[in-house]
Every structure is written in structure tokens, then in C-alpha cells.
Short mmCIF file of C-alpha atoms in Angstrom, two decimals:
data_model
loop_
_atom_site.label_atom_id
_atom_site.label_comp_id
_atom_site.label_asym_id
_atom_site.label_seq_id
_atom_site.Cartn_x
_atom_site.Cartn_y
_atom_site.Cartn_z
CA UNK A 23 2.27 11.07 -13.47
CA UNK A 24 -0.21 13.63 -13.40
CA UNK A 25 1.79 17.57 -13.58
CA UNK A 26 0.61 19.57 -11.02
CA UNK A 27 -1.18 22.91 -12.29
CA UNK A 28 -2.22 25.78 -10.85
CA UNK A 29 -5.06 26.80 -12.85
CA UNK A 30 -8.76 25.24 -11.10
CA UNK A 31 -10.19 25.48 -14.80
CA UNK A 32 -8.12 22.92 -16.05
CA UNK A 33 -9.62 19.30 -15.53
CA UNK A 34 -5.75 18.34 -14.09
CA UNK A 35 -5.78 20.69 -11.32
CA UNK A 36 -5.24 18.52 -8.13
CA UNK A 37 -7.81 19.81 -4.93
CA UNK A 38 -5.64 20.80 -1.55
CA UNK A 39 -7.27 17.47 0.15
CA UNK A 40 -6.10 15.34 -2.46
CA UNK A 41 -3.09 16.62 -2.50
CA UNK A 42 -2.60 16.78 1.03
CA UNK A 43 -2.61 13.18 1.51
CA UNK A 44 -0.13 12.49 -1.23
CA UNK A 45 3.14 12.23 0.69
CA UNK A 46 1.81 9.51 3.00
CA UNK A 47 0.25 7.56 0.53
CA UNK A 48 3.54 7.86 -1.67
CA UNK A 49 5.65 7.06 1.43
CA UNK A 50 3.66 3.27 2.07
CA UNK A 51 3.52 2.98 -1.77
CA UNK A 52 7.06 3.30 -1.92
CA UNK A 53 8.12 0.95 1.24
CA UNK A 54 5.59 -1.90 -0.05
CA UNK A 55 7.48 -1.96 -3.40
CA UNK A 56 10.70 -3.32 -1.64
CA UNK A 57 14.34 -2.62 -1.84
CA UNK A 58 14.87 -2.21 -5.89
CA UNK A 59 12.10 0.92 -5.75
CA UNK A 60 13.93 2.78 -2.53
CA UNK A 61 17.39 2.24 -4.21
CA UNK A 62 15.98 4.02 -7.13
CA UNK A 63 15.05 6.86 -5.16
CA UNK A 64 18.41 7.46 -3.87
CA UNK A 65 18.39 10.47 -1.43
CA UNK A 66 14.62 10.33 -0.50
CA UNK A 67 14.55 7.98 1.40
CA UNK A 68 18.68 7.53 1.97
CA UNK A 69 20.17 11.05 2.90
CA UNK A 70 23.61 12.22 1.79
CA UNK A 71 26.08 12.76 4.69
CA UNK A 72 27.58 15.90 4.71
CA UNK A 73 30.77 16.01 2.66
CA UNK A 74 29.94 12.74 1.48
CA UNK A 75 31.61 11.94 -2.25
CA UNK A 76 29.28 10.76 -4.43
CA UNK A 77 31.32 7.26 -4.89
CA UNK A 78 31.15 7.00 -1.50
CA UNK A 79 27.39 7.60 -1.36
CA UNK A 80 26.33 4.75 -3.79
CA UNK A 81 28.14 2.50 -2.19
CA UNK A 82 26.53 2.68 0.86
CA UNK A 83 23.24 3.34 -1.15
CA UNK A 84 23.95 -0.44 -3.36
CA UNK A 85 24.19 -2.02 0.51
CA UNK A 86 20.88 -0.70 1.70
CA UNK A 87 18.34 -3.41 1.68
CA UNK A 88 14.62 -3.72 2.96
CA UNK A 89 15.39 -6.74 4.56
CA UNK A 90 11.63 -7.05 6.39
CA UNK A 91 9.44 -5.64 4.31
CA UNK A 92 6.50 -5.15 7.30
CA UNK A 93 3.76 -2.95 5.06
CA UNK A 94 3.75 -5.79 2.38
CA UNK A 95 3.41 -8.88 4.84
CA UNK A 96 1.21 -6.90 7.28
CA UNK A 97 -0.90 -6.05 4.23
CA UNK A 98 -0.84 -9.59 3.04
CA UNK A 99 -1.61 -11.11 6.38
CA UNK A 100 -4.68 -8.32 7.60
CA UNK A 101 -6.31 -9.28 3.79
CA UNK A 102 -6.17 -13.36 4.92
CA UNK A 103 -8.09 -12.69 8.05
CA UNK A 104 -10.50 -10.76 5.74
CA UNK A 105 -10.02 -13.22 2.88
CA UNK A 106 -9.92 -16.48 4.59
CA UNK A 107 -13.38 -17.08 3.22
CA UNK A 108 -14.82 -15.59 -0.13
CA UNK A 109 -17.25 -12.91 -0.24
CA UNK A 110 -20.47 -14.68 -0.54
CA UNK A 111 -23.05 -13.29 -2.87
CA UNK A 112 -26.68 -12.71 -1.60
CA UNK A 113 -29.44 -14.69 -2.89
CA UNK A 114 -30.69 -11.34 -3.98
CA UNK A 115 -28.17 -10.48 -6.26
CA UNK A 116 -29.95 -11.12 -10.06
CA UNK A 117 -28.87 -14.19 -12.01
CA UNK A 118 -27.16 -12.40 -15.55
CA UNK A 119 -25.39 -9.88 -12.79
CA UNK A 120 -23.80 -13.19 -10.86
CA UNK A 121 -22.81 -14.36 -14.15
CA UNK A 122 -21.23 -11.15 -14.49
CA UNK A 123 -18.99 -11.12 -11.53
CA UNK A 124 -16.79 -14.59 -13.16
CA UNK A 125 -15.51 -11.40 -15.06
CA UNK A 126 -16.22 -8.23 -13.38
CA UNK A 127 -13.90 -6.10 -14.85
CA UNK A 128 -14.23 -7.70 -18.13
CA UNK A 129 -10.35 -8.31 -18.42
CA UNK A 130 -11.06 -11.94 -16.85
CA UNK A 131 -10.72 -10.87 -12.99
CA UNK A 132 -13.06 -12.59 -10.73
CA UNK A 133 -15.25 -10.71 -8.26
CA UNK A 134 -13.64 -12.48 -5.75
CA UNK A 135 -10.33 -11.48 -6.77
CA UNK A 136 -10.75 -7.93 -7.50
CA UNK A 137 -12.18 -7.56 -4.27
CA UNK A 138 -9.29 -8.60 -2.44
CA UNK A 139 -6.79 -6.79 -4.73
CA UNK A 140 -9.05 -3.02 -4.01
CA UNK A 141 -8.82 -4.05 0.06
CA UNK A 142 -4.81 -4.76 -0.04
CA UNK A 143 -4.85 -0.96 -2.34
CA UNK A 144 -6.64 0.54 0.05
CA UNK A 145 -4.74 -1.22 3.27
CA UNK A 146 -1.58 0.87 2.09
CA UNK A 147 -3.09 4.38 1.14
CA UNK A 148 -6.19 4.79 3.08
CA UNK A 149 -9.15 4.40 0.64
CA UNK A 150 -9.30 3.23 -2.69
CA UNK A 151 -12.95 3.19 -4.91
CA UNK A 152 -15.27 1.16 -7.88
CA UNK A 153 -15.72 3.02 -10.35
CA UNK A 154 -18.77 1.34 -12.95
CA UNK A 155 -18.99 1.99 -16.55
CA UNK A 156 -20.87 0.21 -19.24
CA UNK A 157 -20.10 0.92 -23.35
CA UNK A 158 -22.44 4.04 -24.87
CA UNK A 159 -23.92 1.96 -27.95
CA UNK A 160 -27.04 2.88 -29.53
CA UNK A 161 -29.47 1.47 -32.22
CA UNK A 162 -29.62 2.66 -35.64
CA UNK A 163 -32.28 6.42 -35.27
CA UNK A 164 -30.78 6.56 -31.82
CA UNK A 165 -32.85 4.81 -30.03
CA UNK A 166 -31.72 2.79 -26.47
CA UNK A 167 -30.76 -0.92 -27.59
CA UNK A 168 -32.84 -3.85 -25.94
CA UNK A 169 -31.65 -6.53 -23.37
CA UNK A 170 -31.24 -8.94 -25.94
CA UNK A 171 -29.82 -6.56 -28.84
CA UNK A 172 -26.92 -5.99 -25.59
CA UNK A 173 -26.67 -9.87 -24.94
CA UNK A 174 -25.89 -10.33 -28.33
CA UNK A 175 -23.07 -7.22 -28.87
CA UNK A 176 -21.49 -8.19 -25.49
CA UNK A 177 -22.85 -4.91 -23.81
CA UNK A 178 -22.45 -4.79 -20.26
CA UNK A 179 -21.25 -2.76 -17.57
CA UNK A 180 -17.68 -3.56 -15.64
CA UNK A 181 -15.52 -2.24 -12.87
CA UNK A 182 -12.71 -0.46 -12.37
CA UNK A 183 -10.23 -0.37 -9.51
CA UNK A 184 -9.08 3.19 -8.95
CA UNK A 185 -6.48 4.16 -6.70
CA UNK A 186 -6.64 7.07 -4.01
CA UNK A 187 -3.92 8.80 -6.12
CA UNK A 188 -6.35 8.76 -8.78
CA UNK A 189 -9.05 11.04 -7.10
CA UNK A 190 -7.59 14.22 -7.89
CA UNK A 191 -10.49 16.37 -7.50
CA UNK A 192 -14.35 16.32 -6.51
CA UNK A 193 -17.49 18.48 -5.17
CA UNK A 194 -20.49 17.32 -2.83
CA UNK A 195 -23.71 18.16 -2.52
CA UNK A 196 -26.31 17.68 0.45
CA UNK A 197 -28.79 15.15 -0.95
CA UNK A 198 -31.63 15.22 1.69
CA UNK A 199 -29.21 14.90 4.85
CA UNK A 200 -26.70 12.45 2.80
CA UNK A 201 -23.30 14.20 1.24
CA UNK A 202 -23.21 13.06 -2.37
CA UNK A 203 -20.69 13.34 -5.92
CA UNK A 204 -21.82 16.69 -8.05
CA UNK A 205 -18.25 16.49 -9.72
CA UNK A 206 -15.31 14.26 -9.71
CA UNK A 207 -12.26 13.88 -11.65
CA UNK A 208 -9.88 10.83 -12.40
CA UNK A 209 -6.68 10.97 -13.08
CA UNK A 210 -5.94 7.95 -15.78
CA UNK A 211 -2.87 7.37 -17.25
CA UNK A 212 -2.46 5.22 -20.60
CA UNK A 213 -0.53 4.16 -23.22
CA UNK A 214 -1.37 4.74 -27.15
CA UNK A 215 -0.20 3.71 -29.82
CA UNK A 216 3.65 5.55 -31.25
CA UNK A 217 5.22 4.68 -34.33
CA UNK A 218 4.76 1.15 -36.13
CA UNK A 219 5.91 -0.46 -33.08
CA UNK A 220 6.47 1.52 -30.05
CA UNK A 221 3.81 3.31 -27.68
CA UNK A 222 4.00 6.65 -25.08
CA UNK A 223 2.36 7.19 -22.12
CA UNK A 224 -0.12 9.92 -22.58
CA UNK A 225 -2.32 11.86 -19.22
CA UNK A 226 -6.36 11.18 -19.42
CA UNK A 227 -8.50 12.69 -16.88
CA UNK A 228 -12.25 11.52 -16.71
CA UNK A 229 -14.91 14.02 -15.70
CA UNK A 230 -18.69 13.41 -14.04
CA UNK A 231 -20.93 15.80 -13.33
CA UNK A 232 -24.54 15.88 -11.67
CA UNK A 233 -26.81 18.10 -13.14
CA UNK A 234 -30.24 18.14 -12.55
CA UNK A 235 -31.07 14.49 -12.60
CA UNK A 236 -28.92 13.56 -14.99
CA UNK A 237 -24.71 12.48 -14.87
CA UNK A 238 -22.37 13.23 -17.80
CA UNK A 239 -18.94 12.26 -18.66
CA UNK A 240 -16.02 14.01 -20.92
CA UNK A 241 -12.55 12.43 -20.86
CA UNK A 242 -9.71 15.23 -21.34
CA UNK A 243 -5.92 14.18 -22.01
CA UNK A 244 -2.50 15.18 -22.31
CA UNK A 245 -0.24 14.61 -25.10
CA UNK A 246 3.26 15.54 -23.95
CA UNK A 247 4.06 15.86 -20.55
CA UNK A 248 3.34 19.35 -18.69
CA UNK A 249 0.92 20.01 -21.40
CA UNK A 250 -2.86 21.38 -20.81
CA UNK A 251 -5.19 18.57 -21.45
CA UNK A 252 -7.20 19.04 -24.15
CA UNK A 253 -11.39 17.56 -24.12
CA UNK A 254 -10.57 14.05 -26.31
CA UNK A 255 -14.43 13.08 -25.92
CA UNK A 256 -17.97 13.70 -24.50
CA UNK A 257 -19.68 15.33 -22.36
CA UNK A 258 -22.03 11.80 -22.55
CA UNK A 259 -24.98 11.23 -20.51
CA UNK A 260 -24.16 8.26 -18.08
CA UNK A 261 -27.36 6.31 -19.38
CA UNK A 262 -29.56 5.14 -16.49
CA UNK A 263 -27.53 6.64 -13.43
CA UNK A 264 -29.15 9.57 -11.35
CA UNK A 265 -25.90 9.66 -9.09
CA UNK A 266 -22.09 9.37 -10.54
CA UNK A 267 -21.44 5.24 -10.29
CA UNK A 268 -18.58 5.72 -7.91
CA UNK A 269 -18.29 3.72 -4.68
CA UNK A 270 -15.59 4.10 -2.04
CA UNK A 271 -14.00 1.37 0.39
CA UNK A 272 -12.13 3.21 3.69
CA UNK A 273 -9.63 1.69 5.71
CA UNK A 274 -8.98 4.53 7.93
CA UNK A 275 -11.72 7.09 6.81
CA UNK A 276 -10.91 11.17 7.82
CA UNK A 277 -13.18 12.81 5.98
CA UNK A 278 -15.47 12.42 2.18
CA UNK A 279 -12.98 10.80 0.11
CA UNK A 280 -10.33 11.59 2.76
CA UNK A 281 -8.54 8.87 4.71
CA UNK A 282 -5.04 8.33 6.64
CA UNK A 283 -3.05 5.07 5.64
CA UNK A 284 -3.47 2.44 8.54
CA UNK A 285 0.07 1.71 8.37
CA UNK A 286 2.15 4.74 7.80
CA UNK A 287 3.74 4.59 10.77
CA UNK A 288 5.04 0.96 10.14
CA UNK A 289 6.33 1.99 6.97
CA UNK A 290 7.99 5.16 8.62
CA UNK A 291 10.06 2.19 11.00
CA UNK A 292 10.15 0.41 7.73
CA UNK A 293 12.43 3.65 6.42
CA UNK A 294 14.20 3.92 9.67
CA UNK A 295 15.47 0.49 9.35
CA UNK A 296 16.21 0.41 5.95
CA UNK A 297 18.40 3.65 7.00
CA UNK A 298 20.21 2.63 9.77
CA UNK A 299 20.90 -1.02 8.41
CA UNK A 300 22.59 0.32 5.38
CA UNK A 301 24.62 3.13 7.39
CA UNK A 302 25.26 0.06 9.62
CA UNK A 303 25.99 -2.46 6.76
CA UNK A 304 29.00 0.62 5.48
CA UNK A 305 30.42 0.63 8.70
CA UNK A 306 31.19 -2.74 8.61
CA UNK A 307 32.41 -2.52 4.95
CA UNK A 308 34.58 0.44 6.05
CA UNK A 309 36.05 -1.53 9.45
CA UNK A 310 36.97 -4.46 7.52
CA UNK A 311 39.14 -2.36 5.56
CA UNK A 312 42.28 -2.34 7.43
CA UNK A 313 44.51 0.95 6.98
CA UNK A 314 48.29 0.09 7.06
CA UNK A 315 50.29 2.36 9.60
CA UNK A 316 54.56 2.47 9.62
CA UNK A 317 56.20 5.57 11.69
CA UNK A 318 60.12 5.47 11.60
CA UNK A 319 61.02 5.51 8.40
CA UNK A 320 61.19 8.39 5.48
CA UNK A 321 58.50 9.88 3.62
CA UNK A 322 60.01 8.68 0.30
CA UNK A 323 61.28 5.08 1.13
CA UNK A 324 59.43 2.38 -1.09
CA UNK A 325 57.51 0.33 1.52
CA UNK A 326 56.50 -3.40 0.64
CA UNK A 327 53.28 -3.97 3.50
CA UNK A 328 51.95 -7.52 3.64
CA UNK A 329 51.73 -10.98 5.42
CA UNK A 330 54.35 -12.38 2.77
CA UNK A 331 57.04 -9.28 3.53
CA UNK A 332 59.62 -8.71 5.77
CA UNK A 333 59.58 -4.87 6.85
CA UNK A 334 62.61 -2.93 8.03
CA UNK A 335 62.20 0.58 10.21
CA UNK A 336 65.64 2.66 10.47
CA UNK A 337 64.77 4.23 13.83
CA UNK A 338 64.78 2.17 16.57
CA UNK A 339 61.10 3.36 18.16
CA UNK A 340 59.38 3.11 14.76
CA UNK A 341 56.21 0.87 14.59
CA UNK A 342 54.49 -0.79 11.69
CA UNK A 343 50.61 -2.21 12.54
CA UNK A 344 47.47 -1.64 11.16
CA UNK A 345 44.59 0.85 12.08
CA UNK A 346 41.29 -0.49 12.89
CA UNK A 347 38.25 1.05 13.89
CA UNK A 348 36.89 0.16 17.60
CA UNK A 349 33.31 -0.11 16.64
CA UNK A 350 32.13 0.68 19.73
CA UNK A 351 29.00 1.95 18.25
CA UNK A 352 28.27 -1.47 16.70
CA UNK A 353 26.43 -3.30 19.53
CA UNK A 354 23.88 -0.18 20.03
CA UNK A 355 23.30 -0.36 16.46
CA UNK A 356 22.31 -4.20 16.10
CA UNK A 357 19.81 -3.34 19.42
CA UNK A 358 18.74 -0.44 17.76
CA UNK A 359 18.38 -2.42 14.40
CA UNK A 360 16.12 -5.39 16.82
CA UNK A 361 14.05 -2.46 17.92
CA UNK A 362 12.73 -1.67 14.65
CA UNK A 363 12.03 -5.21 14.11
CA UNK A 364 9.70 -5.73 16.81
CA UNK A 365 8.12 -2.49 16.54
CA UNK A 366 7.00 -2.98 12.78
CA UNK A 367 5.73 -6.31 13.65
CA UNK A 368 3.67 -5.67 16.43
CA UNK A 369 2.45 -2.07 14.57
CA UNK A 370 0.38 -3.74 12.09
CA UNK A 371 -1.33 -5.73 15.31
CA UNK A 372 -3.23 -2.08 16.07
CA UNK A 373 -5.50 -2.95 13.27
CA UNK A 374 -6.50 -5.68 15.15
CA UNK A 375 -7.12 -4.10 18.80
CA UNK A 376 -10.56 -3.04 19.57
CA UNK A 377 -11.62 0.26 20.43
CA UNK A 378 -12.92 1.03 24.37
CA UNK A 379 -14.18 3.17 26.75
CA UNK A 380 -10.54 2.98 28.96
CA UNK A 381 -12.54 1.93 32.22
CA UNK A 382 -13.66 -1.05 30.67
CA UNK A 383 -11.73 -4.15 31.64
CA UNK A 384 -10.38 -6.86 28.87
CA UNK A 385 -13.13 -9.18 30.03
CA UNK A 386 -15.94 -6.95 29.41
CA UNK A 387 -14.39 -6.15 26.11
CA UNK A 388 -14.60 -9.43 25.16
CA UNK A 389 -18.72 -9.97 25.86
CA UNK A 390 -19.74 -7.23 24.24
CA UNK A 391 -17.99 -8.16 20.89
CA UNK A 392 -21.05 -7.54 18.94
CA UNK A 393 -20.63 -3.56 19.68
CA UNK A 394 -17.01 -2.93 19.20
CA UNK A 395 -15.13 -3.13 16.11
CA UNK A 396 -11.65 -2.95 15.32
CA UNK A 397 -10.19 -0.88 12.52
CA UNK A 398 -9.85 -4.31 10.70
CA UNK A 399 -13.28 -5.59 11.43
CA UNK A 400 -14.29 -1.22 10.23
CA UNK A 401 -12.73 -1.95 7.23
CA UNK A 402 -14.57 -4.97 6.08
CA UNK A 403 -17.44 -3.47 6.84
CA UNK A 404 -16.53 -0.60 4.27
CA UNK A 405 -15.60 -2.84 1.60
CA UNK A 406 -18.62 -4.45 1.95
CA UNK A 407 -20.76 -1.26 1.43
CA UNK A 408 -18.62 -0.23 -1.21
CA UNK A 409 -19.40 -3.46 -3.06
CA UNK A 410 -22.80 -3.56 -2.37
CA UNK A 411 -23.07 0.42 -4.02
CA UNK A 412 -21.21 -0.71 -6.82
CA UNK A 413 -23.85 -3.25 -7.53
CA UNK A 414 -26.48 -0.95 -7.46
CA UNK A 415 -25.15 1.07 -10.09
CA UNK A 416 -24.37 -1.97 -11.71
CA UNK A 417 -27.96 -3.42 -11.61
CA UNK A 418 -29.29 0.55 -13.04
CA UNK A 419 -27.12 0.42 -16.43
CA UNK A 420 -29.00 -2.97 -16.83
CA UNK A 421 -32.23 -1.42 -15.64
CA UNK A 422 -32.66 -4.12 -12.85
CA UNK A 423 -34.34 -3.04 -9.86
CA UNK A 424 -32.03 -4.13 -7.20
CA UNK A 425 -28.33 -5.26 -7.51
CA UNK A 426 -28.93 -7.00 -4.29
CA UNK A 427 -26.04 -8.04 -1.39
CA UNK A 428 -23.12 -9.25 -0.38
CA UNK A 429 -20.77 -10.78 2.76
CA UNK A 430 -17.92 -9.86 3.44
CA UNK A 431 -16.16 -12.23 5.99
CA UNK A 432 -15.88 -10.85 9.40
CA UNK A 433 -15.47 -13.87 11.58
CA UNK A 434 -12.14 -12.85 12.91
CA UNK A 435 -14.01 -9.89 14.53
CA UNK A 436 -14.93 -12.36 17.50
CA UNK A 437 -11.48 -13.00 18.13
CA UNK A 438 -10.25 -9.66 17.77
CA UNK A 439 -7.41 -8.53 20.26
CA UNK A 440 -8.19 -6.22 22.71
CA UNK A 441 -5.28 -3.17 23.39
CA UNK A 442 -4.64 -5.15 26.46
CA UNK A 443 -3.82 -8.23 24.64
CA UNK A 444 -2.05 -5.93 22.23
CA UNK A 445 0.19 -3.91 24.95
CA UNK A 446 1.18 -7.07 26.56
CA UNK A 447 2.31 -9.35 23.23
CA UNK A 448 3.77 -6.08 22.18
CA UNK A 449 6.25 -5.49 25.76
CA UNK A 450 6.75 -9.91 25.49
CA UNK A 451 8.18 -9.15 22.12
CA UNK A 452 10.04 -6.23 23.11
CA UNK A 453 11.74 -7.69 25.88
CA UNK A 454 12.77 -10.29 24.35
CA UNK A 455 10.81 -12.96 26.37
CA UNK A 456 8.47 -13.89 23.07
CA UNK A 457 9.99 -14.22 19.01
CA UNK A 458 7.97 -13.15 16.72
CA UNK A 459 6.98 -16.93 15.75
CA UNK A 460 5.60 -17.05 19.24
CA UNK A 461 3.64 -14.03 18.38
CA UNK A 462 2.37 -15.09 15.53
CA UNK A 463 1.25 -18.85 16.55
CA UNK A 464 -0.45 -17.18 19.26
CA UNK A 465 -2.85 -15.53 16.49
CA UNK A 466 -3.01 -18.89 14.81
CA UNK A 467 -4.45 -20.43 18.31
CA UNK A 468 -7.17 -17.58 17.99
CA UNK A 469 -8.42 -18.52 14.68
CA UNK A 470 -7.38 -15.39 12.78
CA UNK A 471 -4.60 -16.59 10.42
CA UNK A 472 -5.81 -17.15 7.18
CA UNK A 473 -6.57 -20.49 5.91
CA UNK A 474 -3.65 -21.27 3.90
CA UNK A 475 -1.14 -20.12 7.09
CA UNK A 476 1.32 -22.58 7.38
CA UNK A 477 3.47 -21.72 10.54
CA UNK A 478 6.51 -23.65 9.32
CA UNK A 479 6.79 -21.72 6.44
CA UNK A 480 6.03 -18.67 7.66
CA UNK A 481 8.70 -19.66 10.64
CA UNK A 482 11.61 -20.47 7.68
CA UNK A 483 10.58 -17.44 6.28
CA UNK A 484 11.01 -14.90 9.25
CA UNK A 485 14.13 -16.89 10.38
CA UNK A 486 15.64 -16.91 6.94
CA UNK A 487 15.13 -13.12 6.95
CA UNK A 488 16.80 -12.12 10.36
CA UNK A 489 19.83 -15.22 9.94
CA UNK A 490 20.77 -13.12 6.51
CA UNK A 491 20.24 -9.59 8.85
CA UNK A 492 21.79 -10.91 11.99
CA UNK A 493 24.84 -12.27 9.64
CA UNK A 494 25.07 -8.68 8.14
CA UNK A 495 25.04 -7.16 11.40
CA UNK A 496 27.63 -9.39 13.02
CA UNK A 497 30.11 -8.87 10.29
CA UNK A 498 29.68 -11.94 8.22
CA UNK A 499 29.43 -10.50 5.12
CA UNK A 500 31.34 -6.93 4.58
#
């Protein structure tokens, strides 16, 4: 993990945007991982009780589980709408360049794939980019190498996925009206080689820069952790590029390279229920551990408590029973618990819910589809133009003149819920009068599950999930 610095002349130094949007994008990061990543860290998403003993404090930490984990499946499920059919290539796009995309990152990822995989990354943080590179070879006397001298070698350019996390720094320029890159840096961990058999992970940071006409590149990196990076290679001029080949897909755009993660406040109910299950789940634990109580006898006499022994009390108004907690908080807990449920699964539905003037009526929503877009429909519309600029600077280190199109399905968008459809499945849900099957075979009826939605499974799935939390919660397992 990058070490924050200080110092702006040091190629690590993280910009106040970027790191401004860390702890949310951290937070979702952290929730879609599951229940092994949160355990692991403890207090930060767990608090401490006051005067809590440590023993006691990881033992209600090893019963806190994610038991819905509603950023992953509402990531998973948004992507199917999107992904229900593949991106289909325009006719436009050049032949060698469609062979190309069988292996567009040249580690054997389809374009279909990595597309998909950059919209789920982006889906949890916000925005996530393309960033296209091709190998700096050159002919014997320096000269550029031809198309075929490249077919031969295996030179070609290929992506690379980077996360928002990665962005740590950049500067625009106006280009005639348009804001465009005059600097960016990349945060880009790796591993190298240590020892005959072992490896460490070392801190790289790539560098571009537009200057006059032309973009450069220098990759920096960091031995030993905390250390100032140190230039490893470069400055190279990014053959064939007039602008730095990055392009940027936005979920939930703020700003130039700034964005808000669609579903942070899901994963903030996510936390809450993770939280109050496992103070919940200790309770239990904690009731079910009966405390023996006997008044009447003396401090010192030996005491044999059980089902299998006979007890006698000298005095004549001693008692012998045990203590057990009332629980009386235990029934506001499990409703409190349900809450939490419904709420993250109708909070990933707002991605769905079109945006309106709010004197329009549902019905008039619906007829002028063709205008309004949901933040879903928004998105796909991103990825699409980030795709379609990646292919561009694709097509320029192969000196093509046009890296041509592509679709990005959107055919969801017709049947995209309007916030009155979403308010009212919401309050059904709520109030108990719809399950969340119902609210989910309802989207199926609309055409916007993905292809491969099965609603058995997904019905065995979602059962299976609150009959093990329900259990829990009812005291069937301490």
C-alpha cells in the first residue's frame, strides 16, 4: 500500500481529491470482501465496549458474520442487467484490433470479460479507468519497426484495469473547451523477485506527462516500505499518442476523475448489521450461560451444583436457582436486525429508479423513456465511452485511423423503475406485506434479471441465508 508523503515533489504524494475519496471507497471495498476481511479488521469496523477484556472482545468479534453480503450481490446483479448481452463490437472496429480483443490485456482475458470485471470495480468505488500501453521496441539505428516486423515480435498494445485507488494524482488542461490529462500518476504495486525462491512486494508509481504535443512516461519505485521512490526507468515518449492513453468509466461521476460509490450507503447498513448481529449473536451466547445462585449457606461450605446433586441449605429461607437474563431487548433486536435486511435490499434498487422533474406522474415517466436515464442506464453509457476512448488510443499505437465502436447493452433502460415504483416495492417490503423473493420476481416479470437468473436458486439462496440468521437470532445456535 502506497505510504502517504507529504512532499508534492515526490511521484508518491497522494492529491487532496484522491485522497478524499479514500475512506468510502475503502469502506465498500472492505464490506464486498465478506466476513473473513471485517474479522481481520477487528475494531474498525467492530468497536470495543468500554471496559471490555480483550477475551471477551474476540469472542464476540469470532461470532460476527456478514451474513447478507448486499454490495457483492447488488454488484453482481446491476452488472447482469448490463451484462445480459455482450458488448457488441462495431463493424467499424479494424480487423487485426478485433483479433486483438480475444486477448485484450494480453494475459488471456477477453474483451468481453474485462469489460465486465472494470464495471463491477467501478460499481463499488465510483470510477475505475483503461489504461493502454504497447512495448517500446525499436529497429536496429533506431528507427520505428514496421507492421509486419511487430506481427512477427508479438508487438502490440494491451489494457490495463486500474482501480480508483490507483489514481493518486493528476493535472488538467483546457484543450479547446474540453478538460484533458497534462499529468497523471499510478500507483502500482508488484512483486520482484527475493532470494532463490521467495519474492517482496515493492511500490511502482507510473508517470505521464503532456508536453507540447508529445506524452512521456518514467516509472519510479520503492524498495522498502516508507521509502522515497527512486526513477527505475524513462522518461519514454509514448510513441504515436498526442494525449496520455487513459480512459475513465463513472458510475456515479462528481467531478474529473472524482466520483461517489453508488452503494456506500448499502454497505454502511451492510456494517450496521454486521454490528448489531454479532453484539446480538453474544447476547445470546452470554444468556445461555446460566449463573448458579445459593443464599443460606456459608461463604466457605463446598457446594456440589447440578441436575445429578442433591443440595442442602442450613437456614431455613435460603434459596438455590439459577440467574438468567430476561432478554427483553431481544425481540427489538431481531426487528431491528429485519430492518437492515430490507433496507440493503431495496438500496441497491436506487440505481435502477429514473431521474424526474417531481411534477411528472409515473405514467409520463414511462413515455418519455428515451430522455431519462437512470444511474444504471448513466453508467453503461460511461463504460461505453470509456471503451470506445480506449480503442482510439489503441488504434494510434498501431497507426490505424479509427479504432471504431462499440455497444454496450442498455435494454433494461426501457424497463427501468421509476422512484414511484421504487418507494412503493420499497414500503411492500418494509411492511412486511412483500419477501424479498416477491421483490425480486417482480424484476424478473420486467425483463431486467440477467439471463442466467434462475429464481429458484436465487430463492434457496436468500432463504438459506435468513433460516441460518433467523436460527441465530432465535437462539438456536449459542
Amino acid at each position: 500500500m502506497s505510504t502517504q508523503t507529504s512532499d508534492p515533489n515526490r511521484p508518491d504524494y497522494i492529491i487532496g481529491a484522491a485522497a478524499g475519496m479514500a475512506h468510502d471507497a475503502k469502506l465498500v471495498r472492505d464490506v464486498a470482501m465478506g466476513t473473513s476481511h471485517l474479522r481481520s479488521q477487528s475494531m474498525s469496523y467492530l468497536p470495543k465496549h468500554a471496559s471490555e477484556e480483550g477475551s471477551d472482545y474476540n469472542r464476540r468479534l469470532e461470532m460476527a458474520v456478514l451474513s447478507v453480503n448486499a454490495v457483492e450481490r447488488t454488484v453482481t446483479g446491476l452488472a447482469g442487467m448490463v451484462f445480459r448481452k455482450d458488448p457488441t463490437l462495431g463493424e467499424d472496429v479494424p480487423e487485426v484490433m478485433r483479433l486483438h480483443t480475444e486477448n485484450i490485456d494480453y494475459a488471456g482475458t477477453h474483451l468481453d470479460v474485462f469489460t465486465r470485471s472494470l464495471f463491477e470495480d467501478g460499481l463499488e468505488t465510483g470510477h475505475a479507468g483503461i489504461l493502454v500501453d504497447a512495448p517500446s521496441v525499436q529497429a536496429s539505428g533506431g528507427r520505428t519497426l514496421t507492421d509486419a516486423e511487430e506481427s512477427v515480435l508479438g508487438v502490440r498494445p494491451y489494457w490495463i484495469p486500474i482501480r480508483k485507488e490507483q489514481i493518486i494524482g493528476w493535472r488538467t488542461i483546457n484543450d479547446n473547451g474540453r478538460t484533458a490529462l497534462e499529468q497523471l500518476a499510478i500507483h502500482e504495486p508488484t512483486t520482484v523477485v527475493d532470494g532463490a525462491f521467495g519474492e517482496k512486494a515493492v511500490d511502482r508509481y507510473r508517470v505521464y506527462r503532456r508536453e507540447g504535443g508529445r506524452v512521456t512516461v518514467e516509472v519510479w519505485e520503492a524498495r522498502e516500505q516508507g521509502a522515497a521512490p527512486t526513477l527505475f526507468s524513462g522518461p519514454f515518449v509514448v510513441t504515436n499518442q498526442t494525449e496520455i492513453p487513459f480512459s475513465v468509466f463513472y458510475a456515479r461521476k462528481t467531478g474529473f476523475l472524482e466520483s461517489r460509490p453508488p452503494l456506500v450507503d448499502v454497505a454502511y447498513t451492510n456494517i450496521a448489521h454486521y454490528q448489531t448481529l454479532a453484539d446480538h449473536r453474544y447476547c445470546l451466547h452470554i444468556s445461555n450461560v446460566l449463573t448458579p445462585v445459593i443464599s443460606g449457606v456459608d461463604a466457605d461450605s463446598q457446594i456440589v451444583f447440578g441436575p445429578n446433586a442433591g443440595i442442602k441449605i442450613p437456614d431455613p429461607g435460603g434459596k438455590a436457582y439459577y440467574l438468567e437474563p430476561e432478554g427483553n431487548a431481544f425481540e427489538t433486536n431481531i426487528k431491528q436486525l429485519q430492518e437492515f435486511k430490507a433496507d440493503m435490499a431495496t438500496g441497491g434498487l436506487t440505481m435502477l429508479q429514473k431521474e424526474r422533474k417531481s411534477a411528472e406522474t409515473a405514467t409520463a415517466s414511462r413515455q418519455d423513456s428515451n430522455v431519462e436515464r437512470s444511474q444504471l442506464a448513466a453508467a453503461a453509457r460511461s463504460l461505453q465511452d470509456c471503451v470506445e476512448v480506449a480503442l482510439e488510443f489503441h488504434a494510434n499505437f498501431m497507426r490505424l485511423t479509427t479504432g471504431g465502436s462499440i455497444a454496450i447493452n442498455r435494454e433494461f433502460e426501457d424497463q427501468t423503475l421509476t422512484s414511484a415504483d421504487v418507494d412503493q416495492y420499497s414500503q411492500l417490503v418494509l411492511r412486511g406485506q412483500w419477501s424479498i423473493d416477491t421483490l425480486w420476481n417482480k424484476l424478473q416479470e420486467g425483463g431486467i434479471n440477467p439471463a442466467d437468473f434462475d429464481a429458484e436458486v436465487e430463492r434457496d439462496r436468500i432463504d438459506s441465508a435468513a433460516g441460518e440468521s433467523l436460527e441465530v437470532l432465535r437462539g438456536g445456535v449459542a
